[in-house]
PDB file of C-alpha atoms in Angstrom:
ATOM      1  CA  UNK A 222      24.305  12.014 -56.740  1.00  0.00           C
ATOM      2  CA  UNK A 223      25.417  11.088 -53.223  1.00  0.00           C
ATOM      3  CA  UNK A 224      23.446   8.702 -51.067  1.00  0.00           C
ATOM      4  CA  UNK A 225      20.499  10.241 -49.262  1.00  0.00           C
ATOM      5  CA  UNK A 226      20.363  10.816 -45.515  1.00  0.00           C
ATOM      6  CA  UNK A 227      17.191  10.601 -43.424  1.00  0.00           C
ATOM      7  CA  UNK A 228      17.164  12.874 -40.379  1.00  0.00           C
ATOM      8  CA  UNK A 229      14.624  13.865 -37.751  1.00  0.00           C
ATOM      9  CA  UNK A 230      14.428  17.537 -37.032  1.00  0.00           C
ATOM     10  CA  UNK A 231      12.671  20.883 -37.115  1.00  0.00           C
ATOM     11  CA  UNK A 232      12.857  23.875 -39.422  1.00  0.00           C
ATOM     12  CA  UNK A 233      14.241  26.794 -37.441  1.00  0.00           C
ATOM     13  CA  UNK A 234      14.227  29.423 -40.181  1.00  0.00           C
ATOM     14  CA  UNK A 235      13.738  29.783 -43.919  1.00  0.00           C
ATOM     15  CA  UNK A 236      14.697  32.441 -46.420  1.00  0.00           C
ATOM     16  CA  UNK A 237      13.976  32.821 -50.153  1.00  0.00           C
ATOM     17  CA  UNK A 238      16.743  32.072 -52.624  1.00  0.00           C
ATOM     18  CA  UNK A 239      16.334  33.075 -56.237  1.00  0.00           C
ATOM     19  CA  UNK A 240      12.843  32.916 -57.712  1.00  0.00           C
ATOM     20  CA  UNK A 241      11.537  29.605 -56.385  1.00  0.00           C
ATOM     21  CA  UNK A 242      14.041  28.136 -53.918  1.00  0.00           C
ATOM     22  CA  UNK A 243      14.517  28.333 -50.178  1.00  0.00           C
ATOM     23  CA  UNK A 244      17.405  28.018 -47.801  1.00  0.00           C
ATOM     24  CA  UNK A 245      16.332  26.444 -44.520  1.00  0.00           C
ATOM     25  CA  UNK A 246      18.095  25.923 -41.229  1.00  0.00           C
ATOM     26  CA  UNK A 247      17.291  22.621 -39.559  1.00  0.00           C
ATOM     27  CA  UNK A 248      17.976  21.414 -36.062  1.00  0.00           C
ATOM     28  CA  UNK A 249      18.393  17.666 -36.412  1.00  0.00           C
ATOM     29  CA  UNK A 250      18.895  14.755 -34.070  1.00  0.00           C
ATOM     30  CA  UNK A 251      21.583  13.185 -36.246  1.00  0.00           C
ATOM     31  CA  UNK A 252      23.538  16.129 -37.698  1.00  0.00           C
ATOM     32  CA  UNK A 253      22.947  18.973 -35.255  1.00  0.00           C
ATOM     33  CA  UNK A 254      22.236  22.381 -36.772  1.00  0.00           C
ATOM     34  CA  UNK A 255      22.566  22.431 -40.552  1.00  0.00           C
ATOM     35  CA  UNK A 256      21.568  24.455 -43.611  1.00  0.00           C
ATOM     36  CA  UNK A 257      19.857  22.938 -46.625  1.00  0.00           C
ATOM     37  CA  UNK A 258      18.601  24.181 -49.987  1.00  0.00           C
ATOM     38  CA  UNK A 259      15.082  23.273 -51.023  1.00  0.00           C
ATOM     39  CA  UNK A 260      14.803  23.543 -54.794  1.00  0.00           C
ATOM     40  CA  UNK A 261      11.465  24.836 -56.007  1.00  0.00           C
ATOM     41  CA  UNK A 262      10.056  24.998 -52.474  1.00  0.00           C
ATOM     42  CA  UNK A 263       8.341  28.325 -53.163  1.00  0.00           C
ATOM     43  CA  UNK A 264       6.343  27.052 -56.111  1.00  0.00           C
ATOM     44  CA  UNK A 265       2.631  26.931 -55.216  1.00  0.00           C
ATOM     45  CA  UNK A 266       2.308  23.192 -55.831  1.00  0.00           C
ATOM     46  CA  UNK A 267       5.646  22.170 -54.366  1.00  0.00           C
ATOM     47  CA  UNK A 268       5.547  19.316 -51.866  1.00  0.00           C
ATOM     48  CA  UNK A 269       8.168  21.221 -49.895  1.00  0.00           C
ATOM     49  CA  UNK A 270       6.204  24.472 -49.600  1.00  0.00           C
ATOM     50  CA  UNK A 271       4.659  23.749 -46.187  1.00  0.00           C
ATOM     51  CA  UNK A 272       7.455  21.427 -45.089  1.00  0.00           C
ATOM     52  CA  UNK A 273       9.992  24.251 -45.180  1.00  0.00           C
ATOM     53  CA  UNK A 274       8.112  26.639 -42.910  1.00  0.00           C
ATOM     54  CA  UNK A 275       9.463  27.411 -39.426  1.00  0.00           C
ATOM     55  CA  UNK A 276       8.334  24.943 -36.730  1.00  0.00           C
ATOM     56  CA  UNK A 277       7.736  22.104 -39.223  1.00  0.00           C
ATOM     57  CA  UNK A 278       8.834  18.957 -37.381  1.00  0.00           C
ATOM     58  CA  UNK A 279       9.355  15.556 -38.929  1.00  0.00           C
ATOM     59  CA  UNK A 280      11.776  13.558 -41.042  1.00  0.00           C
ATOM     60  CA  UNK A 281      13.774  15.075 -43.869  1.00  0.00           C
ATOM     61  CA  UNK A 282      15.569  13.371 -46.740  1.00  0.00           C
ATOM     62  CA  UNK A 283      18.802  15.160 -47.586  1.00  0.00           C
ATOM     63  CA  UNK A 284      21.607  14.867 -50.096  1.00  0.00           C
ATOM     64  CA  UNK A 285      25.007  16.086 -48.989  1.00  0.00           C
ATOM     65  CA  UNK A 286      26.940  18.420 -51.284  1.00  0.00           C
ATOM     66  CA  UNK A 287      30.349  19.995 -50.936  1.00  0.00           C
ATOM     67  CA  UNK A 288      29.258  22.922 -48.812  1.00  0.00           C
ATOM     68  CA  UNK A 289      25.624  22.272 -47.937  1.00  0.00           C
ATOM     69  CA  UNK A 290      22.744  19.850 -48.035  1.00  0.00           C
ATOM     70  CA  UNK A 291      19.879  19.635 -50.496  1.00  0.00           C
ATOM     71  CA  UNK A 292      16.436  18.838 -49.175  1.00  0.00           C
ATOM     72  CA  UNK A 293      14.659  16.348 -51.410  1.00  0.00           C
ATOM     73  CA  UNK A 294      11.615  15.208 -49.445  1.00  0.00           C
ATOM     74  CA  UNK A 295       9.995  15.641 -46.053  1.00  0.00           C
ATOM     75  CA  UNK A 296       7.391  13.879 -43.953  1.00  0.00           C
ATOM     76  CA  UNK A 297       6.009  16.354 -41.423  1.00  0.00           C
ATOM     77  CA  UNK A 298       4.530  15.152 -38.136  1.00  0.00           C
ATOM     78  CA  UNK A 299       3.683  18.559 -36.642  1.00  0.00           C
ATOM     79  CA  UNK A 300       3.247  22.051 -38.056  1.00  0.00           C
ATOM     80  CA  UNK A 301       2.100  23.649 -34.759  1.00  0.00           C
ATOM     81  CA  UNK A 302      -0.774  25.416 -36.484  1.00  0.00           C
ATOM     82  CA  UNK A 303      -2.246  26.430 -33.112  1.00  0.00           C
ATOM     83  CA  UNK A 304       0.787  28.633 -32.619  1.00  0.00           C
ATOM     84  CA  UNK A 305       0.738  30.043 -36.151  1.00  0.00           C
ATOM     85  CA  UNK A 306      -2.788  31.403 -35.603  1.00  0.00           C
ATOM     86  CA  UNK A 307      -1.812  33.570 -32.604  1.00  0.00           C
ATOM     87  CA  UNK A 308       0.538  36.539 -33.047  1.00  0.00           C
ATOM     88  CA  UNK A 309       1.909  36.528 -29.490  1.00  0.00           C
ATOM     89  CA  UNK A 310       2.566  32.805 -29.695  1.00  0.00           C
ATOM     90  CA  UNK A 311       4.298  33.225 -33.038  1.00  0.00           C
ATOM     91  CA  UNK A 312       6.619  35.831 -31.538  1.00  0.00           C
ATOM     92  CA  UNK A 313       7.454  33.640 -28.559  1.00  0.00           C
ATOM     93  CA  UNK A 314       8.009  30.614 -30.796  1.00  0.00           C
ATOM     94  CA  UNK A 315      10.296  32.711 -33.010  1.00  0.00           C
ATOM     95  CA  UNK A 316      12.359  33.538 -29.936  1.00  0.00           C
ATOM     96  CA  UNK A 317      12.712  29.858 -29.047  1.00  0.00           C
ATOM     97  CA  UNK A 318      13.630  28.975 -32.630  1.00  0.00           C
ATOM     98  CA  UNK A 319      16.201  31.756 -32.872  1.00  0.00           C
ATOM     99  CA  UNK A 320      17.838  30.639 -29.645  1.00  0.00           C
ATOM    100  CA  UNK A 321      17.994  27.036 -30.876  1.00  0.00           C
ATOM    101  CA  UNK A 322      19.528  28.198 -34.157  1.00  0.00           C
ATOM    102  CA  UNK A 323      22.143  30.303 -32.392  1.00  0.00           C
ATOM    103  CA  UNK A 324      23.288  27.495 -30.108  1.00  0.00           C
ATOM    104  CA  UNK A 325      22.792  24.536 -32.455  1.00  0.00           C
ATOM    105  CA  UNK A 326      26.114  23.190 -33.730  1.00  0.00           C
ATOM    106  CA  UNK A 327      26.641  21.153 -36.883  1.00  0.00           C
ATOM    107  CA  UNK A 328      27.849  17.578 -36.410  1.00  0.00           C
ATOM    108  CA  UNK A 329      27.097  17.777 -32.699  1.00  0.00           C
ATOM    109  CA  UNK A 330      24.619  15.823 -30.600  1.00  0.00           C
ATOM    110  CA  UNK A 331      21.712  18.236 -30.416  1.00  0.00           C
ATOM    111  CA  UNK A 332      19.063  15.656 -29.552  1.00  0.00           C
ATOM    112  CA  UNK A 333      18.354  17.259 -26.174  1.00  0.00           C
ATOM    113  CA  UNK A 334      18.051  20.727 -27.706  1.00  0.00           C
ATOM    114  CA  UNK A 335      15.662  19.395 -30.338  1.00  0.00           C
ATOM    115  CA  UNK A 336      13.554  17.619 -27.741  1.00  0.00           C
ATOM    116  CA  UNK A 337      13.466  20.742 -25.553  1.00  0.00           C
ATOM    117  CA  UNK A 338      12.300  22.846 -28.492  1.00  0.00           C
ATOM    118  CA  UNK A 339       9.641  20.328 -29.478  1.00  0.00           C
ATOM    119  CA  UNK A 340       8.305  19.971 -25.924  1.00  0.00           C
ATOM    120  CA  UNK A 341       8.307  23.743 -25.433  1.00  0.00           C
ATOM    121  CA  UNK A 342       6.307  24.349 -28.605  1.00  0.00           C
ATOM    122  CA  UNK A 343       3.822  21.678 -27.544  1.00  0.00           C
ATOM    123  CA  UNK A 344       3.440  23.431 -24.206  1.00  0.00           C
ATOM    124  CA  UNK A 345       3.020  26.794 -25.948  1.00  0.00           C
ATOM    125  CA  UNK A 346       0.301  25.361 -28.169  1.00  0.00           C
ATOM    126  CA  UNK A 347      -1.528  23.869 -25.189  1.00  0.00           C
ATOM    127  CA  UNK A 348      -2.378  27.203 -23.487  1.00  0.00           C
ATOM    128  CA  UNK A 349      -1.625  25.573 -20.113  1.00  0.00           C
ATOM    129  CA  UNK A 350       1.416  27.680 -19.244  1.00  0.00           C
ATOM    130  CA  UNK A 351       2.097  31.368 -18.874  1.00  0.00           C
ATOM    131  CA  UNK A 352       4.471  32.862 -21.462  1.00  0.00           C
ATOM    132  CA  UNK A 353       6.780  33.806 -18.619  1.00  0.00           C
ATOM    133  CA  UNK A 354       6.978  30.257 -17.260  1.00  0.00           C
ATOM    134  CA  UNK A 355       7.648  28.916 -20.744  1.00  0.00           C
ATOM    135  CA  UNK A 356      10.557  31.322 -21.126  1.00  0.00           C
ATOM    136  CA  UNK A 357      11.867  30.448 -17.670  1.00  0.00           C
ATOM    137  CA  UNK A 358      11.882  26.738 -18.450  1.00  0.00           C
ATOM    138  CA  UNK A 359      13.292  27.098 -21.948  1.00  0.00           C
ATOM    139  CA  UNK A 360      16.031  29.542 -20.999  1.00  0.00           C
ATOM    140  CA  UNK A 361      17.207  27.695 -17.898  1.00  0.00           C
ATOM    141  CA  UNK A 362      17.231  24.292 -19.594  1.00  0.00           C
ATOM    142  CA  UNK A 363      19.040  25.780 -22.598  1.00  0.00           C
ATOM    143  CA  UNK A 364      21.746  26.953 -20.222  1.00  0.00           C
ATOM    144  CA  UNK A 365      21.889  23.423 -18.872  1.00  0.00           C
ATOM    145  CA  UNK A 366      22.297  21.932 -22.340  1.00  0.00           C
ATOM    146  CA  UNK A 367      25.012  24.482 -23.083  1.00  0.00           C
ATOM    147  CA  UNK A 368      26.810  23.565 -19.859  1.00  0.00           C
ATOM    148  CA  UNK A 369      26.817  27.201 -18.750  1.00  0.00           C
ATOM    149  CA  UNK A 370      24.338  27.293 -15.911  1.00  0.00           C
ATOM    150  CA  UNK A 371      24.486  28.562 -12.317  1.00  0.00           C
ATOM    151  CA  UNK A 372      25.426  25.981  -9.697  1.00  0.00           C
ATOM    152  CA  UNK A 373      22.249  25.594  -7.678  1.00  0.00           C
ATOM    153  CA  UNK A 374      23.061  22.193  -6.201  1.00  0.00           C
ATOM    154  CA  UNK A 375      25.859  22.908  -3.716  1.00  0.00           C
ATOM    155  CA  UNK A 376      27.398  25.838  -1.877  1.00  0.00           C
ATOM    156  CA  UNK A 377      30.085  27.531  -3.939  1.00  0.00           C
ATOM    157  CA  UNK A 378      32.177  28.136  -0.807  1.00  0.00           C
ATOM    158  CA  UNK A 379      32.060  24.855   1.143  1.00  0.00           C
ATOM    159  CA  UNK A 380      30.287  22.392  -1.134  1.00  0.00           C
ATOM    160  CA  UNK A 381      27.463  21.798   1.312  1.00  0.00           C
ATOM    161  CA  UNK A 382      24.188  20.644  -0.241  1.00  0.00           C
ATOM    162  CA  UNK A 383      21.916  21.705   2.608  1.00  0.00           C
ATOM    163  CA  UNK A 384      20.883  25.123   3.824  1.00  0.00           C
ATOM    164  CA  UNK A 385      21.247  26.704   0.389  1.00  0.00           C
ATOM    165  CA  UNK A 386      19.397  29.931   1.091  1.00  0.00           C
ATOM    166  CA  UNK A 387      21.372  32.536  -0.863  1.00  0.00           C
ATOM    167  CA  UNK A 388      22.423  33.210  -4.439  1.00  0.00           C
ATOM    168  CA  UNK A 389      25.730  34.882  -5.271  1.00  0.00           C
ATOM    169  CA  UNK A 390      25.513  36.550  -8.670  1.00  0.00           C
ATOM    170  CA  UNK A 391      29.257  37.107  -8.938  1.00  0.00           C
ATOM    171  CA  UNK A 392      30.029  33.448  -8.242  1.00  0.00           C
ATOM    172  CA  UNK A 393      27.107  32.239 -10.376  1.00  0.00           C
ATOM    173  CA  UNK A 394      26.121  29.866  -7.603  1.00  0.00           C
ATOM    174  CA  UNK A 395      24.224  29.364  -4.379  1.00  0.00           C
ATOM    175  CA  UNK A 396      25.678  29.946  -0.923  1.00  0.00           C
ATOM    176  CA  UNK A 397      24.678  28.141   2.259  1.00  0.00           C
ATOM    177  CA  UNK A 398      23.518  29.912   5.401  1.00  0.00           C
ATOM    178  CA  UNK A 399      26.779  29.184   7.225  1.00  0.00           C
ATOM    179  CA  UNK A 400      28.963  30.736   4.508  1.00  0.00           C
ATOM    180  CA  UNK A 401      26.744  33.691   3.635  1.00  0.00           C
ATOM    181  CA  UNK A 402      28.029  36.048   6.384  1.00  0.00           C
ATOM    182  CA  UNK A 403      31.490  35.845   4.806  1.00  0.00           C
ATOM    183  CA  UNK A 404      30.669  35.224   1.147  1.00  0.00           C
ATOM    184  CA  UNK A 405      27.614  37.431   0.794  1.00  0.00           C
ATOM    185  CA  UNK A 406      24.693  36.717  -1.505  1.00  0.00           C
ATOM    186  CA  UNK A 407      21.016  37.557  -1.774  1.00  0.00           C
ATOM    187  CA  UNK A 408      18.256  35.414  -0.292  1.00  0.00           C
ATOM    188  CA  UNK A 409      16.644  32.820  -2.552  1.00  0.00           C
ATOM    189  CA  UNK A 410      13.507  31.030  -1.439  1.00  0.00           C
ATOM    190  CA  UNK A 411      13.434  27.256  -1.177  1.00  0.00           C
ATOM    191  CA  UNK A 412      10.718  27.141  -3.843  1.00  0.00           C
ATOM    192  CA  UNK A 413      12.699  29.247  -6.306  1.00  0.00           C
ATOM    193  CA  UNK A 414      15.814  27.159  -5.675  1.00  0.00           C
ATOM    194  CA  UNK A 415      13.870  23.955  -6.270  1.00  0.00           C
ATOM    195  CA  UNK A 416      12.467  25.387  -9.511  1.00  0.00           C
ATOM    196  CA  UNK A 417      15.992  25.990 -10.810  1.00  0.00           C
ATOM    197  CA  UNK A 418      17.110  22.530  -9.712  1.00  0.00           C
ATOM    198  CA  UNK A 419      14.105  20.786 -11.243  1.00  0.00           C
ATOM    199  CA  UNK A 420      14.358  22.578 -14.589  1.00  0.00           C
ATOM    200  CA  UNK A 421      18.046  21.739 -14.882  1.00  0.00           C
ATOM    201  CA  UNK A 422      17.803  18.085 -13.851  1.00  0.00           C
ATOM    202  CA  UNK A 423      14.331  16.709 -14.630  1.00  0.00           C
ATOM    203  CA  UNK A 424      13.834  14.259 -17.511  1.00  0.00           C
ATOM    204  CA  UNK A 425      12.884  16.250 -20.581  1.00  0.00           C
ATOM    205  CA  UNK A 426       9.421  14.705 -20.880  1.00  0.00           C
ATOM    206  CA  UNK A 427       8.573  15.769 -17.313  1.00  0.00           C
ATOM    207  CA  UNK A 428       9.839  19.299 -17.747  1.00  0.00           C
ATOM    208  CA  UNK A 429       6.360  20.768 -18.215  1.00  0.00           C
ATOM    209  CA  UNK A 430       4.708  18.899 -15.369  1.00  0.00           C
ATOM    210  CA  UNK A 431       4.706  21.676 -12.773  1.00  0.00           C
ATOM    211  CA  UNK A 432       3.469  25.178 -12.069  1.00  0.00           C
ATOM    212  CA  UNK A 433       4.839  27.980  -9.914  1.00  0.00           C
ATOM    213  CA  UNK A 434       2.913  30.294  -7.651  1.00  0.00           C
ATOM    214  CA  UNK A 435       2.895  33.890  -8.824  1.00  0.00           C
ATOM    215  CA  UNK A 436       5.443  35.114  -6.222  1.00  0.00           C
ATOM    216  CA  UNK A 437       7.857  32.245  -6.954  1.00  0.00           C
ATOM    217  CA  UNK A 438       7.508  32.692 -10.719  1.00  0.00           C
ATOM    218  CA  UNK A 439       8.273  36.390 -10.294  1.00  0.00           C
ATOM    219  CA  UNK A 440      11.298  35.640  -8.096  1.00  0.00           C
ATOM    220  CA  UNK A 441      12.753  33.155 -10.566  1.00  0.00           C
ATOM    221  CA  UNK A 442      12.006  35.462 -13.488  1.00  0.00           C
ATOM    222  CA  UNK A 443      13.782  38.450 -11.946  1.00  0.00           C
ATOM    223  CA  UNK A 444      16.817  36.399 -10.941  1.00  0.00           C
ATOM    224  CA  UNK A 445      17.019  34.869 -14.396  1.00  0.00           C
ATOM    225  CA  UNK A 446      16.746  38.255 -16.113  1.00  0.00           C
ATOM    226  CA  UNK A 447      19.594  39.675 -14.042  1.00  0.00           C
ATOM    227  CA  UNK A 448      21.708  36.567 -14.546  1.00  0.00           C
ATOM    228  CA  UNK A 449      21.290  36.574 -18.310  1.00  0.00           C
ATOM    229  CA  UNK A 450      21.754  40.327 -18.489  1.00  0.00           C
ATOM    230  CA  UNK A 451      25.117  39.880 -16.810  1.00  0.00           C
ATOM    231  CA  UNK A 452      26.380  36.695 -18.445  1.00  0.00           C
ATOM    232  CA  UNK A 453      24.546  36.282 -21.761  1.00  0.00           C
ATOM    233  CA  UNK A 454      26.591  38.180 -24.336  1.00  0.00           C
ATOM    234  CA  UNK A 455      24.265  37.601 -27.300  1.00  0.00           C
ATOM    235  CA  UNK A 456      20.964  39.416 -27.827  1.00  0.00           C
ATOM    236  CA  UNK A 457      18.181  37.804 -29.821  1.00  0.00           C
ATOM    237  CA  UNK A 458      16.273  39.841 -32.396  1.00  0.00           C
ATOM    238  CA  UNK A 459      12.948  38.080 -31.727  1.00  0.00           C
ATOM    239  CA  UNK A 460      12.983  39.233 -28.112  1.00  0.00           C
ATOM    240  CA  UNK A 461      12.153  42.762 -29.245  1.00  0.00           C
ATOM    241  CA  UNK A 462       8.746  41.546 -30.460  1.00  0.00           C
ATOM    242  CA  UNK A 463       7.773  39.762 -27.270  1.00  0.00           C
ATOM    243  CA  UNK A 464       5.003  41.117 -25.117  1.00  0.00           C
ATOM    244  CA  UNK A 465       5.889  41.820 -21.520  1.00  0.00           C
ATOM    245  CA  UNK A 466       5.572  38.290 -20.135  1.00  0.00           C
ATOM    246  CA  UNK A 467       2.856  38.249 -17.536  1.00  0.00           C
ATOM    247  CA  UNK A 468       1.339  35.412 -15.647  1.00  0.00           C
ATOM    248  CA  UNK A 469      -0.933  34.547 -18.586  1.00  0.00           C
TER     249      UNK A 469
END
């Protein structure tokens, strides 16, 4: 058998294979998004039974095969049981996991995506944030990790970094007050602009260190929904089970 690999990651999804096995998708720091088979993981006394459930975070020992990995052992640091006990939280977590699985690439550096997912689930478990704010933060920062985010740091027309008071949906960027009469664009408040800038640029561990007033949260939410509706080509199945995200 090949030499084992130890990776840090989270189970994004799991599906039954045969009578007792599972196929899991992991988002890992070292290997990016990968699939692995867990032999006997569905047996009642299997050490891998709980370790192969979605949201399980920890270290995983893998053996590499020709076309996939085999999961041998796991040491789980967090199961996020507080989330598992609440239906609405489970649905929101499933949305975050599905998005991470869709964008996670094998043999790519996905350390930032993994850290974002972990921090977001911690915030969800804490009950300190509205579901809508959690989605705002997760979705915007995911766009940042993907490198496909709106330019909210300088005017798309002149490059100016001050007076950024408008957002141009067609140009996927902000417009300054001087250029707006020619370029067009809708007004964006200074607070909403700062929220976008902070979410895209803040250190990951400080990402959940702020709140938004209700009007600003609503403004950012509506702009984000229109932006993703126009530019996000993929739809996520878990989104259909989400409650209408209120202020919480």
